[in-house]
């Protein structure tokens, strides 16, 4: 039975990847950290029986900020594949906590790469890079050759993790890949990311008459569906040779369009319910980020299936369902 070790297993992508790997016959080990609330809702929702989960999913305490815990776990688990998804993932928050963001995302990646280098056996490594690294690109769409121009502490930390992954691949011959993923969403998205916030807000407006406060409505994003994106991660690690891949839909839509479609789904006009929130604006906003995933299509056989309208619909419907109004 192949064995995977996932950092960030409690996050959106970690939960979908766990589900996917269990379907592929893997034993899954996940890194979890001590938190004041035991919020494991995403793992409770895995589409496998609890008996199956007990037999094949194992959670281990540790932290990306601590090299010793990572080394002990990689030694004890002896994974065939490591999916490094853990980190401080909120761009806006990275302006408030730049040092912690950089330590966990950049140095945390370095700590884990050192463990892979010292593992004494071949371990395939996936690093969660991000389209945010392109920042203000000179061309659109972006692909694997587009230069990076990061404009947030988050993006700088991801660029550092990205280049460290390339460096360890080239210096030590590690099978290490970067997935340059564009935004991907789902009903399991964190509540403070804009798509989930809007889907939730549309239903709250409908059921409770609540207003929704948002920042930059003109921002345009290349939004895909998270369960499809974790399959691309796995495909990267099944190749004969390691590489870096853009994963994206190739279409951009604005926050305004997302709000319009989400409120329309519950029969409301978004303009009557959305207010401006200056706190949500960022000190610097990225340019038009839209991805060209043709390399992933050609070499991994990966294409996105869920498009914008369907993504909005499924996220709003999930919120209705959670509110007892399917
Ligand atoms: P989430 O924010 O949902 O999950 C982040 C995960 O990292 C959580 O499991 C969190 O644990 C864990 N984590 C945070 N800090 C630490 C730490 N110090 N030690 C150990 N674990 C930690 O992110 P996503 O699932 O959306 O994204 C996964 C990765 O992909 C992230 O690195 C993100 O930056 C990157 N990415 C995401 C994209 C997207 O659109 N979703 C696009 C491109 C890149 P806890 O539950 O305890 O908070
Ligand atoms: P992003 O996602 O910054 O792209 O990072 P987020 O959903 O936070 O923002 C998307 C865009 O919406 C605008 N926006 C708001 N954003 C939030 N969070 N809250 C608001 O109220 C709001 N109003 C408008 C933002 O300005 C932004 O332009 C995500 C994360 O998953 C990263 O980890 C990942 O690397 C990138 O996607 C690709």
Tab-separated table of C-alpha atoms and ligand atoms in Angstrom:
chain	number	residue	atom	x	y	z
A	1	UNK	CA	0.000	0.000	0.000
A	2	UNK	CA	1.620	3.348	-1.011
A	3	UNK	CA	2.061	5.765	1.874
A	4	UNK	CA	1.541	9.535	1.664
A	5	UNK	CA	2.387	12.230	4.193
A	6	UNK	CA	0.341	15.435	3.884
A	7	UNK	CA	1.111	18.728	5.595
A	8	UNK	CA	-2.019	20.903	5.749
A	9	UNK	CA	-4.284	17.842	5.903
A	10	UNK	CA	-6.949	19.786	7.852
A	11	UNK	CA	-7.180	22.455	5.113
A	12	UNK	CA	-9.387	22.595	2.043
A	13	UNK	CA	-6.927	20.879	-0.299
A	14	UNK	CA	-5.632	18.468	2.337
A	15	UNK	CA	-9.105	17.059	2.908
A	16	UNK	CA	-9.847	16.560	-0.791
A	17	UNK	CA	-6.417	15.073	-1.404
A	18	UNK	CA	-6.904	12.625	1.478
A	19	UNK	CA	-10.215	11.538	-0.020
A	20	UNK	CA	-8.620	11.118	-3.444
A	21	UNK	CA	-5.581	9.176	-2.161
A	22	UNK	CA	-7.788	6.823	-0.133
A	23	UNK	CA	-9.673	6.050	-3.338
A	24	UNK	CA	-6.311	5.292	-4.985
A	25	UNK	CA	-5.504	2.768	-2.230
A	26	UNK	CA	-3.048	4.856	-0.177
A	27	UNK	CA	-2.384	4.920	3.543
A	28	UNK	CA	-2.501	8.608	4.489
A	29	UNK	CA	-0.565	10.320	7.279
A	30	UNK	CA	-1.231	13.942	8.119
A	31	UNK	CA	0.561	16.634	10.092
A	32	UNK	CA	-1.709	18.455	12.562
A	33	UNK	CA	-0.848	21.167	15.026
A	34	UNK	CA	-2.178	21.887	18.471
A	35	UNK	CA	-5.092	24.352	18.250
A	36	UNK	CA	-7.401	25.636	20.971
A	37	UNK	CA	-10.401	24.213	19.126
A	38	UNK	CA	-10.313	20.721	17.607
A	39	UNK	CA	-11.619	21.838	14.229
A	40	UNK	CA	-11.397	18.776	12.021
A	41	UNK	CA	-14.722	19.280	10.247
A	42	UNK	CA	-13.230	18.821	6.794
A	43	UNK	CA	-11.727	15.470	7.772
A	44	UNK	CA	-14.965	14.361	9.398
A	45	UNK	CA	-16.630	14.985	6.024
A	46	UNK	CA	-14.352	12.588	4.085
A	47	UNK	CA	-16.328	10.392	1.754
A	48	UNK	CA	-15.161	7.099	3.349
A	49	UNK	CA	-16.588	5.009	6.163
A	50	UNK	CA	-15.293	5.780	9.663
A	51	UNK	CA	-13.946	2.209	9.895
A	52	UNK	CA	-11.946	2.707	6.698
A	53	UNK	CA	-10.723	6.052	7.942
A	54	UNK	CA	-9.501	4.559	11.247
A	55	UNK	CA	-7.511	1.926	9.356
A	56	UNK	CA	-5.888	4.149	6.752
A	57	UNK	CA	-5.742	7.768	8.011
A	58	UNK	CA	-3.270	8.681	10.766
A	59	UNK	CA	-2.810	12.145	12.255
A	60	UNK	CA	0.451	13.226	13.900
A	61	UNK	CA	1.141	16.311	15.979
A	62	UNK	CA	3.962	18.572	14.840
A	63	UNK	CA	4.526	21.975	13.292
A	64	UNK	CA	6.145	23.379	10.162
A	65	UNK	CA	7.942	25.814	12.449
A	66	UNK	CA	9.844	22.994	14.112
A	67	UNK	CA	12.420	20.973	12.190
A	68	UNK	CA	12.706	18.272	14.851
A	69	UNK	CA	9.055	17.264	14.681
A	70	UNK	CA	9.201	17.061	10.869
A	71	UNK	CA	12.371	14.956	10.885
A	72	UNK	CA	10.933	12.551	13.468
A	73	UNK	CA	7.732	12.123	11.486
A	74	UNK	CA	9.377	11.590	8.092
A	75	UNK	CA	11.661	9.021	9.750
A	76	UNK	CA	8.779	7.231	11.500
A	77	UNK	CA	6.264	7.293	8.633
A	78	UNK	CA	8.706	6.445	5.802
A	79	UNK	CA	6.395	7.989	3.190
A	80	UNK	CA	6.627	7.305	-0.535
A	81	UNK	CA	5.165	10.719	-1.318
A	82	UNK	CA	4.982	14.003	0.595
A	83	UNK	CA	2.347	16.593	-0.297
A	84	UNK	CA	3.411	19.843	1.313
A	85	UNK	CA	0.219	21.930	1.465
A	86	UNK	CA	0.518	23.354	4.980
A	87	UNK	CA	1.069	27.051	5.507
A	88	UNK	CA	-0.358	30.489	6.196
A	89	UNK	CA	-2.504	30.744	3.085
A	90	UNK	CA	-4.273	34.107	3.437
A	91	UNK	CA	-2.776	36.900	1.304
A	92	UNK	CA	-4.438	39.761	3.236
A	93	UNK	CA	-3.352	38.314	6.590
A	94	UNK	CA	0.251	38.034	5.351
A	95	UNK	CA	0.463	41.851	5.458
A	96	UNK	CA	-0.470	41.716	9.170
A	97	UNK	CA	1.781	38.753	10.032
A	98	UNK	CA	4.601	38.855	7.464
A	99	UNK	CA	7.282	37.237	9.577
A	100	UNK	CA	5.182	34.271	10.680
A	101	UNK	CA	3.958	33.843	7.103
A	102	UNK	CA	7.490	33.801	5.749
A	103	UNK	CA	8.776	31.466	8.441
A	104	UNK	CA	6.062	28.862	7.973
A	105	UNK	CA	5.751	29.050	4.191
A	106	UNK	CA	9.392	29.537	3.160
A	107	UNK	CA	11.514	28.179	6.032
A	108	UNK	CA	8.894	25.481	6.715
A	109	UNK	CA	9.393	24.254	3.144
A	110	UNK	CA	13.162	24.289	3.617
A	111	UNK	CA	12.858	22.285	6.852
A	112	UNK	CA	10.800	19.654	5.055
A	113	UNK	CA	13.116	19.525	2.032
A	114	UNK	CA	16.015	18.841	4.405
A	115	UNK	CA	14.056	15.878	5.804
A	116	UNK	CA	13.504	14.558	2.275
A	117	UNK	CA	17.185	14.970	1.485
A	118	UNK	CA	18.124	13.034	4.632
A	119	UNK	CA	15.391	10.390	4.271
A	120	UNK	CA	17.816	7.748	2.997
A	121	UNK	CA	15.266	6.480	0.480
A	122	UNK	CA	13.503	8.018	-2.504
A	123	UNK	CA	10.590	10.235	-1.465
A	124	UNK	CA	8.555	12.160	-4.026
A	125	UNK	CA	7.818	15.740	-2.925
A	126	UNK	CA	5.048	18.149	-3.965
A	127	UNK	CA	5.193	21.845	-3.031
A	128	UNK	CA	2.073	24.030	-3.112
A	129	UNK	CA	3.298	27.017	-5.134
A	130	UNK	CA	0.857	29.734	-6.120
A	131	UNK	CA	-0.146	31.986	-9.012
A	132	UNK	CA	0.294	34.855	-6.514
A	133	UNK	CA	4.025	34.574	-7.294
A	134	UNK	CA	3.334	36.201	-10.693
A	135	UNK	CA	2.036	39.288	-8.844
A	136	UNK	CA	2.004	41.928	-11.543
A	137	UNK	CA	2.904	39.969	-14.670
A	138	UNK	CA	3.640	41.606	-17.986
A	139	UNK	CA	1.756	39.003	-19.948
A	140	UNK	CA	-1.484	37.072	-19.619
A	141	UNK	CA	-2.141	34.203	-19.514
A	142	UNK	CA	0.811	33.052	-17.410
A	143	UNK	CA	2.616	29.746	-17.850
A	144	UNK	CA	5.650	27.982	-16.329
A	145	UNK	CA	8.071	30.374	-18.096
A	146	UNK	CA	6.442	33.642	-16.976
A	147	UNK	CA	8.737	35.575	-14.577
A	148	UNK	CA	7.615	36.068	-10.972
A	149	UNK	CA	6.951	39.517	-9.522
A	150	UNK	CA	5.465	38.863	-6.056
A	151	UNK	CA	3.686	41.803	-4.369
A	152	UNK	CA	2.709	40.437	-0.929
A	153	UNK	CA	4.621	38.783	1.938
A	154	UNK	CA	2.583	35.660	1.141
A	155	UNK	CA	3.674	35.660	-2.503
A	156	UNK	CA	7.315	36.282	-1.550
A	157	UNK	CA	7.196	33.340	0.865
A	158	UNK	CA	5.724	31.083	-1.820
A	159	UNK	CA	8.349	32.181	-4.354
A	160	UNK	CA	11.057	31.282	-1.821
A	161	UNK	CA	9.467	27.844	-1.277
A	162	UNK	CA	9.183	27.404	-5.037
A	163	UNK	CA	12.827	28.160	-5.747
A	164	UNK	CA	14.014	26.043	-2.804
A	165	UNK	CA	12.077	23.129	-4.292
A	166	UNK	CA	13.756	23.691	-7.686
A	167	UNK	CA	17.125	24.092	-5.954
A	168	UNK	CA	16.839	20.783	-4.075
A	169	UNK	CA	15.682	19.018	-7.239
A	170	UNK	CA	18.650	20.318	-9.214
A	171	UNK	CA	21.261	20.040	-6.453
A	172	UNK	CA	20.387	16.682	-4.915
A	173	UNK	CA	18.357	15.016	-7.663
A	174	UNK	CA	15.191	14.918	-5.538
A	175	UNK	CA	11.908	14.091	-7.233
A	176	UNK	CA	10.414	17.458	-6.252
A	177	UNK	CA	7.589	19.271	-8.090
A	178	UNK	CA	5.930	22.667	-7.802
A	179	UNK	CA	2.243	22.963	-8.586
A	180	UNK	CA	1.642	26.599	-9.568
A	181	UNK	CA	-2.031	26.485	-8.731
A	182	UNK	CA	-4.456	29.278	-9.502
A	183	UNK	CA	-7.382	29.936	-7.132
A	184	UNK	CA	-9.474	26.855	-6.485
A	185	UNK	CA	-12.604	26.886	-4.395
A	186	UNK	CA	-15.219	24.585	-2.919
A	187	UNK	CA	-17.774	24.372	-0.122
A	188	UNK	CA	-14.785	23.449	2.107
A	189	UNK	CA	-13.000	26.761	1.396
A	190	UNK	CA	-12.123	28.779	4.531
A	191	UNK	CA	-14.865	31.254	5.469
A	192	UNK	CA	-12.578	34.284	5.073
A	193	UNK	CA	-11.798	33.701	1.383
A	194	UNK	CA	-13.970	35.676	-0.950
A	195	UNK	CA	-15.906	32.935	-2.769
A	196	UNK	CA	-17.001	31.151	0.395
A	197	UNK	CA	-17.736	34.491	2.039
A	198	UNK	CA	-20.002	35.494	-0.850
A	199	UNK	CA	-21.760	32.113	-1.069
A	200	UNK	CA	-22.393	32.219	2.669
A	201	UNK	CA	-23.374	35.901	2.504
A	202	UNK	CA	-25.928	35.350	-0.259
A	203	UNK	CA	-27.694	32.700	1.809
A	204	UNK	CA	-27.482	34.833	4.988
A	205	UNK	CA	-29.050	37.744	3.062
A	206	UNK	CA	-31.839	35.505	1.796
A	207	UNK	CA	-32.627	33.824	5.114
A	208	UNK	CA	-31.780	36.514	7.673
A	209	UNK	CA	-31.681	39.807	5.771
A	210	UNK	CA	-27.959	40.206	6.596
A	211	UNK	CA	-25.739	42.590	4.619
A	212	UNK	CA	-22.350	41.459	3.258
A	213	UNK	CA	-19.193	43.591	3.435
A	214	UNK	CA	-16.565	43.085	0.714
A	215	UNK	CA	-13.356	44.724	-0.481
A	216	UNK	CA	-12.164	45.070	-4.077
A	217	UNK	CA	-15.025	44.045	-6.376
A	218	UNK	CA	-12.989	44.652	-9.542
A	219	UNK	CA	-10.379	41.973	-8.740
A	220	UNK	CA	-10.533	39.218	-11.361
A	221	UNK	CA	-9.538	35.654	-10.563
A	222	UNK	CA	-9.068	32.364	-12.387
A	223	UNK	CA	-11.320	30.235	-10.165
A	224	UNK	CA	-11.450	26.436	-10.445
A	225	UNK	CA	-12.890	23.591	-8.389
A	226	UNK	CA	-10.586	22.249	-5.646
A	227	UNK	CA	-11.303	18.467	-5.901
A	228	UNK	CA	-10.083	18.565	-9.512
A	229	UNK	CA	-6.910	20.448	-8.572
A	230	UNK	CA	-5.724	17.889	-6.012
A	231	UNK	CA	-5.779	15.253	-8.764
A	232	UNK	CA	-3.235	17.349	-10.677
A	233	UNK	CA	-0.948	17.271	-7.595
A	234	UNK	CA	-1.043	13.489	-7.560
A	235	UNK	CA	-0.484	13.240	-11.319
A	236	UNK	CA	2.691	15.327	-11.005
A	237	UNK	CA	4.183	12.782	-8.609
A	238	UNK	CA	3.339	9.814	-10.873
A	239	UNK	CA	5.468	11.037	-13.805
A	240	UNK	CA	8.865	9.584	-14.739
A	241	UNK	CA	10.519	12.982	-14.277
A	242	UNK	CA	9.764	15.822	-11.832
A	243	UNK	CA	8.695	19.264	-13.056
A	244	UNK	CA	6.663	22.383	-12.355
A	245	UNK	CA	3.127	22.820	-13.656
A	246	UNK	CA	0.545	25.590	-13.920
A	247	UNK	CA	-2.938	24.375	-12.957
A	248	UNK	CA	-5.751	26.746	-13.949
A	249	UNK	CA	-8.971	27.115	-15.923
A	250	UNK	CA	-7.721	29.889	-18.242
A	251	UNK	CA	-10.811	32.055	-17.548
A	252	UNK	CA	-10.980	35.108	-15.288
A	253	UNK	CA	-14.082	36.509	-13.565
A	254	UNK	CA	-14.452	39.436	-11.185
A	255	UNK	CA	-15.510	39.387	-7.550
A	256	UNK	CA	-18.498	41.467	-8.711
A	257	UNK	CA	-19.503	38.742	-11.198
A	258	UNK	CA	-19.210	36.118	-8.460
A	259	UNK	CA	-21.461	38.170	-6.174
A	260	UNK	CA	-23.965	38.813	-8.973
A	261	UNK	CA	-24.244	35.099	-9.809
A	262	UNK	CA	-24.368	33.952	-6.155
A	263	UNK	CA	-27.119	36.382	-5.126
A	264	UNK	CA	-29.063	35.637	-8.312
A	265	UNK	CA	-29.012	31.957	-7.333
A	266	UNK	CA	-31.062	32.825	-4.227
A	267	UNK	CA	-33.261	35.290	-6.125
A	268	UNK	CA	-31.640	38.522	-4.874
A	269	UNK	CA	-29.994	41.525	-6.542
A	270	UNK	CA	-26.454	41.689	-5.104
A	271	UNK	CA	-26.371	45.519	-5.345
A	272	UNK	CA	-28.958	45.744	-2.557
A	273	UNK	CA	-26.952	43.557	-0.168
A	274	UNK	CA	-23.229	44.194	-0.657
A	275	UNK	CA	-21.473	47.061	1.138
A	276	UNK	CA	-17.875	48.204	0.841
A	277	UNK	CA	-15.399	47.243	3.581
A	278	UNK	CA	-12.136	49.242	3.459
A	279	UNK	CA	-10.448	46.695	5.770
A	280	UNK	CA	-10.598	44.094	3.005
A	281	UNK	CA	-8.514	46.155	0.579
A	282	UNK	CA	-4.860	45.116	0.430
A	283	UNK	CA	-1.802	47.389	0.520
A	284	UNK	CA	-1.002	46.069	-2.952
A	285	UNK	CA	-3.235	44.101	-5.257
A	286	UNK	CA	-2.037	41.704	-7.936
A	287	UNK	CA	-2.554	42.283	-11.659
A	288	UNK	CA	-4.595	40.029	-13.930
A	289	UNK	CA	-3.697	36.460	-12.992
A	290	UNK	CA	-5.039	33.927	-15.442
A	291	UNK	CA	-3.309	30.652	-16.154
A	292	UNK	CA	-2.303	28.683	-19.232
A	293	UNK	CA	-2.397	25.040	-18.141
A	294	UNK	CA	-1.474	23.537	-21.508
A	295	UNK	CA	1.636	21.830	-20.118
A	296	UNK	CA	-0.497	20.102	-17.463
A	297	UNK	CA	-2.939	19.050	-20.173
A	298	UNK	CA	-0.213	17.678	-22.434
A	299	UNK	CA	2.006	15.952	-19.860
A	300	UNK	CA	-0.425	15.091	-17.050
A	301	UNK	CA	-3.609	14.649	-19.056
A	302	UNK	CA	-5.256	17.150	-16.692
A	303	UNK	CA	-8.059	19.528	-17.704
A	304	UNK	CA	-10.544	21.438	-15.540
A	305	UNK	CA	-14.157	20.267	-15.790
A	306	UNK	CA	-16.066	22.631	-13.486
A	307	UNK	CA	-16.481	26.146	-14.876
A	308	UNK	CA	-17.422	29.433	-13.212
A	309	UNK	CA	-21.247	29.243	-13.310
A	310	UNK	CA	-21.272	25.685	-12.019
A	311	UNK	CA	-18.760	26.530	-9.272
A	312	UNK	CA	-20.921	29.414	-8.002
A	313	UNK	CA	-24.008	27.228	-8.108
A	314	UNK	CA	-22.496	24.344	-6.169
A	315	UNK	CA	-21.039	26.648	-3.507
A	316	UNK	CA	-24.318	28.501	-2.928
A	317	UNK	CA	-26.279	25.244	-2.923
A	318	UNK	CA	-23.913	23.809	-0.304
A	319	UNK	CA	-24.578	26.850	1.912
A	320	UNK	CA	-28.335	26.425	1.445
A	321	UNK	CA	-28.004	22.764	2.320
A	322	UNK	CA	-25.970	23.598	5.457
A	323	UNK	CA	-28.703	26.053	6.466
A	324	UNK	CA	-31.303	23.302	6.125
A	325	UNK	CA	-32.755	24.723	2.880
A	326	UNK	CA	-31.715	22.352	0.108
B	1	LIG	P1	-5.952	26.199	3.940
B	1	LIG	O1	-5.729	27.533	4.534
B	1	LIG	O2	-7.335	25.674	3.827
B	1	LIG	O3	-5.097	25.116	4.773
B	1	LIG	C1	-3.831	25.420	5.285
B	1	LIG	C2	-3.329	24.235	6.079
B	1	LIG	O4	-2.019	24.538	6.598
B	1	LIG	C3	-4.216	23.893	7.286
B	1	LIG	O5	-4.279	22.485	7.412
B	1	LIG	C4	-3.419	24.482	8.440
B	1	LIG	O6	-3.669	23.864	9.675
B	1	LIG	C5	-1.990	24.181	7.974
B	1	LIG	N1	-0.987	24.959	8.696
B	1	LIG	C6	-0.927	26.305	8.845
B	1	LIG	N2	0.138	26.647	9.584
B	1	LIG	C7	0.758	25.488	9.933
B	1	LIG	C8	1.890	25.186	10.711
B	1	LIG	N3	2.612	26.124	11.323
B	1	LIG	N4	2.262	23.877	10.866
B	1	LIG	C9	1.517	22.910	10.280
B	1	LIG	N5	0.417	23.143	9.527
B	1	LIG	C10	0.045	24.424	9.357
B	1	LIG	O7	-5.230	26.200	2.507
B	1	LIG	P2	-5.656	25.452	1.148
B	1	LIG	O8	-6.006	24.052	1.445
B	1	LIG	O9	-6.605	26.318	0.396
B	1	LIG	O10	-4.294	25.518	0.327
B	1	LIG	C11	-3.284	24.522	0.498
B	1	LIG	C12	-1.932	25.121	0.110
B	1	LIG	O11	-1.955	25.540	-1.242
B	1	LIG	C13	-1.528	26.347	0.937
B	1	LIG	O12	-0.132	26.296	1.134
B	1	LIG	C14	-1.885	27.523	0.035
B	1	LIG	O13	-1.067	28.632	0.308
B	1	LIG	C15	-1.616	26.920	-1.345
B	1	LIG	N6	-2.424	27.443	-2.429
B	1	LIG	C16	-3.790	27.442	-2.336
B	1	LIG	C17	-4.564	27.862	-3.392
B	1	LIG	C18	-6.053	27.880	-3.317
B	1	LIG	O14	-6.672	28.531	-4.192
B	1	LIG	N7	-6.670	27.212	-2.353
B	1	LIG	C19	-3.929	28.306	-4.660
B	1	LIG	C20	-2.491	28.239	-4.650
B	1	LIG	C21	-1.775	27.806	-3.575
B	1	LIG	P3	-4.864	24.368	10.681
B	1	LIG	O15	-6.106	23.663	10.218
B	1	LIG	O16	-4.385	23.935	12.003
B	1	LIG	O17	-4.966	25.860	10.502
B	2	LIG	P1	-6.541	35.218	-2.871
B	2	LIG	O1	-7.995	34.774	-2.376
B	2	LIG	O2	-6.046	36.421	-2.189
B	2	LIG	O3	-6.580	35.235	-4.366
B	2	LIG	O4	-5.643	34.000	-2.349
B	2	LIG	P2	-9.139	35.597	-1.616
B	2	LIG	O5	-10.380	34.799	-1.781
B	2	LIG	O6	-8.731	35.977	-0.242
B	2	LIG	O7	-9.238	36.959	-2.470
B	2	LIG	C1	-9.606	36.941	-3.845
B	2	LIG	C2	-9.832	38.369	-4.315
B	2	LIG	O8	-11.032	38.873	-3.725
B	2	LIG	C3	-10.796	40.196	-3.285
B	2	LIG	N1	-11.748	40.490	-2.199
B	2	LIG	C4	-11.788	39.879	-0.997
B	2	LIG	N2	-11.036	38.892	-0.469
B	2	LIG	C5	-11.335	38.459	0.783
B	2	LIG	N3	-10.643	37.452	1.317
B	2	LIG	N4	-12.366	39.004	1.513
B	2	LIG	C6	-13.142	40.012	1.021
B	2	LIG	O9	-14.063	40.496	1.686
B	2	LIG	C7	-12.852	40.474	-0.293
B	2	LIG	N5	-13.405	41.409	-1.099
B	2	LIG	C8	-12.732	41.404	-2.241
B	2	LIG	C9	-9.339	40.210	-2.852
B	2	LIG	O10	-8.829	41.535	-2.824
B	2	LIG	C10	-8.713	39.332	-3.928
B	2	LIG	O11	-8.363	40.094	-5.048
B	2	LIG	C11	-6.056	32.654	-2.537
B	2	LIG	C12	-5.414	31.807	-1.408
B	2	LIG	O12	-5.955	30.521	-1.465
B	2	LIG	C13	-3.915	31.743	-1.580
B	2	LIG	O13	-3.384	30.806	-0.638
B	2	LIG	C14	-3.597	31.280	-3.001
B	2	LIG	O14	-2.208	31.231	-3.218
B	2	LIG	C15	-4.246	32.193	-4.027
B	2	LIG	O15	-5.654	32.188	-3.799
B	2	LIG	C16	-3.989	31.733	-5.438
